[in-house]
mmCIF file of C-alpha atoms in Angstrom:
data_model
loop_
_atom_site.group_PDB
_atom_site.id
_atom_site.type_symbol
_atom_site.label_atom_id
_atom_site.label_comp_id
_atom_site.label_asym_id
_atom_site.label_seq_id
_atom_site.Cartn_x
_atom_site.Cartn_y
_atom_site.Cartn_z
ATOM 1 C CA MET A 1 -16.359 16.132 16.432
ATOM 2 C CA LYS A 2 -17.454 13.458 18.908
ATOM 3 C CA PRO A 3 -18.151 14.641 22.478
ATOM 4 C CA VAL A 4 -15.586 13.657 25.084
ATOM 5 C CA ARG A 5 -16.720 10.848 27.351
ATOM 6 C CA PRO A 6 -15.876 11.336 31.026
ATOM 7 C CA ALA A 7 -13.329 9.057 32.669
ATOM 8 C CA GLY A 8 -13.804 7.547 36.095
ATOM 9 C CA GLU A 9 -17.072 6.327 37.508
ATOM 10 C CA PRO A 10 -19.677 4.792 35.144
ATOM 11 C CA MET A 11 -21.912 7.404 33.517
ATOM 12 C CA LEU A 12 -24.889 7.590 31.150
ATOM 13 C CA LYS A 13 -26.320 10.308 28.930
ATOM 14 C CA ARG A 14 -28.580 12.859 30.628
ATOM 15 C CA TYR A 15 -31.645 12.130 28.513
ATOM 16 C CA TYR A 16 -32.130 8.909 30.510
ATOM 17 C CA VAL A 17 -32.661 11.045 33.620
ATOM 18 C CA ARG A 18 -35.330 13.180 31.949
ATOM 19 C CA ALA A 19 -37.014 10.039 30.624
ATOM 20 C CA ALA A 20 -36.946 8.381 34.070
ATOM 21 C CA ILE A 21 -38.625 11.404 35.648
ATOM 22 C CA ASP A 22 -41.148 11.845 32.814
ATOM 23 C CA ALA A 23 -42.109 8.151 32.909
ATOM 24 C CA ALA A 24 -42.630 8.276 36.677
ATOM 25 C CA ARG A 25 -44.716 11.434 36.326
ATOM 26 C CA ASP A 26 -46.835 9.829 33.573
ATOM 27 C CA LEU A 27 -47.517 6.760 35.718
ATOM 28 C CA TRP A 28 -47.753 8.193 39.247
ATOM 29 C CA GLY A 29 -48.113 11.951 38.844
ATOM 30 C CA GLN A 30 -45.995 14.612 40.490
ATOM 31 C CA GLU A 31 -46.750 12.977 43.852
ATOM 32 C CA GLY A 32 -44.921 9.848 42.671
ATOM 33 C CA VAL A 33 -41.915 11.875 41.524
ATOM 34 C CA ASP A 34 -41.857 13.694 44.862
ATOM 35 C CA ASP A 35 -42.060 10.376 46.726
ATOM 36 C CA ILE A 36 -39.114 8.988 44.755
ATOM 37 C CA ARG A 37 -37.142 12.192 45.301
ATOM 38 C CA SER A 38 -37.752 12.049 49.066
ATOM 39 C CA ARG A 39 -36.323 8.507 49.228
ATOM 40 C CA MET A 40 -33.019 9.362 47.537
ATOM 41 C CA ALA A 41 -29.839 10.267 49.414
ATOM 42 C CA GLU A 42 -28.874 13.917 48.988
ATOM 43 C CA PRO A 43 -25.829 13.615 46.706
ATOM 44 C CA GLU A 44 -27.618 11.398 44.162
ATOM 45 C CA ARG A 45 -30.867 13.369 44.451
ATOM 46 C CA ASP A 46 -29.030 16.629 43.791
ATOM 47 C CA GLU A 47 -27.242 15.147 40.792
ATOM 48 C CA PHE A 48 -30.329 13.453 39.371
ATOM 49 C CA LEU A 49 -32.687 16.369 39.821
ATOM 50 C CA ALA A 50 -30.370 19.290 39.011
ATOM 51 C CA GLU A 51 -31.923 22.267 37.229
ATOM 52 C CA ARG A 52 -29.365 22.023 34.401
ATOM 53 C CA LEU A 53 -28.099 18.507 33.920
ATOM 54 C CA PRO A 54 -24.589 17.960 32.613
ATOM 55 C CA GLU A 55 -24.252 15.845 29.460
ATOM 56 C CA TRP A 56 -23.285 12.774 31.518
ATOM 57 C CA ILE A 57 -24.864 11.606 34.809
ATOM 58 C CA SER A 58 -23.460 8.965 37.170
ATOM 59 C CA ILE A 59 -24.950 5.495 37.011
ATOM 60 C CA ARG A 60 -24.874 5.730 40.817
ATOM 61 C CA ALA A 61 -27.570 8.439 40.663
ATOM 62 C CA MET A 62 -29.716 6.383 38.243
ATOM 63 C CA ILE A 63 -29.425 3.343 40.506
ATOM 64 C CA ALA A 64 -30.444 5.466 43.515
ATOM 65 C CA TRP A 65 -33.506 6.658 41.551
ATOM 66 C CA ASN A 66 -34.409 3.058 40.698
ATOM 67 C CA PHE A 67 -34.153 1.907 44.303
ATOM 68 C CA ALA A 68 -36.265 4.851 45.480
ATOM 69 C CA LEU A 69 -38.857 4.112 42.800
ATOM 70 C CA TRP A 70 -38.843 0.399 43.733
ATOM 71 C CA GLU A 71 -39.428 1.205 47.415
ATOM 72 C CA GLY A 72 -41.920 4.007 46.664
ATOM 73 C CA PRO A 73 -44.474 4.036 43.840
ATOM 74 C CA ALA A 74 -43.575 0.542 42.534
ATOM 75 C CA ARG A 75 -44.140 -0.896 46.035
ATOM 76 C CA ARG A 76 -41.533 -3.627 45.371
ATOM 77 C CA SER A 77 -43.708 -5.057 42.601
ATOM 78 C CA LYS A 78 -42.412 -6.067 39.180
ATOM 79 C CA ILE A 79 -45.963 -5.598 37.916
ATOM 80 C CA LEU A 80 -45.670 -1.887 38.782
ATOM 81 C CA TYR A 81 -41.949 -1.534 38.003
ATOM 82 C CA PHE A 82 -41.912 -2.981 34.466
ATOM 83 C CA PRO A 83 -44.393 -0.483 32.932
ATOM 84 C CA TRP A 84 -42.177 2.359 34.197
ATOM 85 C CA LEU A 85 -39.103 0.630 32.775
ATOM 86 C CA ARG A 86 -40.750 0.189 29.355
ATOM 87 C CA LEU A 87 -41.986 3.775 29.258
ATOM 88 C CA MET A 88 -38.624 5.134 30.398
ATOM 89 C CA THR A 89 -36.899 3.178 27.606
ATOM 90 C CA ASP A 90 -39.377 4.489 25.028
ATOM 91 C CA LEU A 91 -38.887 8.061 26.250
ATOM 92 C CA SER A 92 -35.080 7.784 26.283
ATOM 93 C CA PHE A 93 -33.326 5.530 23.802
ATOM 94 C CA GLY A 94 -36.522 4.995 21.804
ATOM 95 C CA ARG A 95 -37.065 8.718 21.359
ATOM 96 C CA VAL A 96 -33.440 9.537 20.556
ATOM 97 C CA LYS A 97 -32.959 6.647 18.115
ATOM 98 C CA LYS A 98 -36.485 6.710 16.669
ATOM 99 C CA LEU A 99 -35.344 7.200 13.064
ATOM 100 C CA PHE A 100 -32.726 4.446 13.302
ATOM 101 C CA LEU A 101 -35.185 2.066 14.951
ATOM 102 C CA SER A 102 -37.835 2.773 12.298
ATOM 103 C CA MET A 103 -35.448 2.136 9.392
ATOM 104 C CA ALA A 104 -33.254 -0.706 10.678
ATOM 105 C CA SER A 105 -34.250 -4.342 10.756
ATOM 106 C CA PRO A 106 -34.463 -5.991 14.183
ATOM 107 C CA GLU A 107 -31.330 -7.934 13.272
ATOM 108 C CA LYS A 108 -29.425 -4.710 12.522
ATOM 109 C CA VAL A 109 -30.537 -3.166 15.829
ATOM 110 C CA ILE A 110 -29.444 -6.264 17.753
ATOM 111 C CA ARG A 111 -26.102 -6.474 15.950
ATOM 112 C CA SER A 112 -25.512 -2.765 16.680
ATOM 113 C CA ALA A 113 -26.348 -3.131 20.383
ATOM 114 C CA ASN A 114 -22.846 -2.702 21.823
ATOM 115 C CA GLU A 115 -22.080 0.282 19.584
ATOM 116 C CA LEU A 116 -25.393 1.903 20.560
ATOM 117 C CA TRP A 117 -24.728 1.111 24.231
ATOM 118 C CA LYS A 118 -21.283 2.752 24.110
ATOM 119 C CA GLU A 119 -22.756 5.959 22.652
ATOM 120 C CA ASN A 120 -24.839 6.367 25.813
ATOM 121 C CA HIS A 121 -22.856 4.673 28.604
ATOM 122 C CA THR A 122 -19.218 4.885 29.695
ATOM 123 C CA ALA A 123 -19.099 1.389 31.202
ATOM 124 C CA GLY A 124 -20.178 -2.098 30.300
ATOM 125 C CA GLU A 125 -20.242 -4.378 27.300
ATOM 126 C CA LEU A 126 -23.595 -5.255 25.738
ATOM 127 C CA GLU A 127 -23.241 -8.534 23.890
ATOM 128 C CA ALA A 128 -26.002 -9.446 21.488
ATOM 129 C CA GLU A 129 -26.805 -12.374 19.257
ATOM 130 C CA VAL A 130 -29.496 -13.081 16.711
ATOM 131 C CA ASP A 131 -31.003 -16.515 16.252
ATOM 132 C CA GLY A 132 -33.673 -16.449 13.582
ATOM 133 C CA LYS A 133 -36.410 -14.163 14.826
ATOM 134 C CA GLU A 134 -35.077 -14.028 18.364
ATOM 135 C CA GLY A 135 -32.359 -11.938 19.930
ATOM 136 C CA ARG A 136 -30.531 -12.125 23.207
ATOM 137 C CA PHE A 137 -28.643 -9.409 25.069
ATOM 138 C CA VAL A 138 -26.099 -9.885 27.844
ATOM 139 C CA LEU A 139 -24.728 -6.898 29.755
ATOM 140 C CA ARG A 140 -21.340 -7.398 31.400
ATOM 141 C CA GLN A 141 -18.987 -5.296 33.526
ATOM 142 C CA HIS A 142 -21.598 -2.730 34.537
ATOM 143 C CA PRO A 143 -23.165 -1.687 37.867
ATOM 144 C CA TYR A 144 -26.648 -2.605 36.547
ATOM 145 C CA THR A 145 -25.652 -6.275 36.783
ATOM 146 C CA GLU A 146 -25.118 -6.002 40.553
ATOM 147 C CA THR A 147 -28.743 -5.514 41.677
ATOM 148 C CA PRO A 148 -32.020 -7.334 40.942
ATOM 149 C CA GLN A 149 -33.604 -4.079 39.679
ATOM 150 C CA GLY A 150 -30.690 -3.428 37.363
ATOM 151 C CA ARG A 151 -30.724 -6.967 36.027
ATOM 152 C CA ALA A 152 -34.479 -6.756 35.475
ATOM 153 C CA GLY A 153 -33.907 -3.700 33.316
#
């Protein structure tokens, strides 16, 4: 039986939260995580850093984390932000879908993008196209498209 996806505000699976924290800790230590935490507003901080995370977390909390990281350890630098983003992706989607990613061709992964997106997010459409050895993704109708940090991701 498939888990029920929450209705209402846009959400993502909780493992992205753990990956975001772990990636920050790997790059900037516990001091970096504490700095990010201190920059977040209370409601999002409480949701993002709860002892027991629910299955789904609001995108609002993830965006708050990203802004706090951008202002804190990343020091508003893409050079510092992108390594965290890559590591967070490896520790989240990459870890969860490791078997699929190791067995599927790049074309299959790209063609499955929207289906994979919908397994982990309650909002947005991830359009993908393959052109030879290149692929292109376009995210629509999602809060990540509304900020430079989100679009960079």
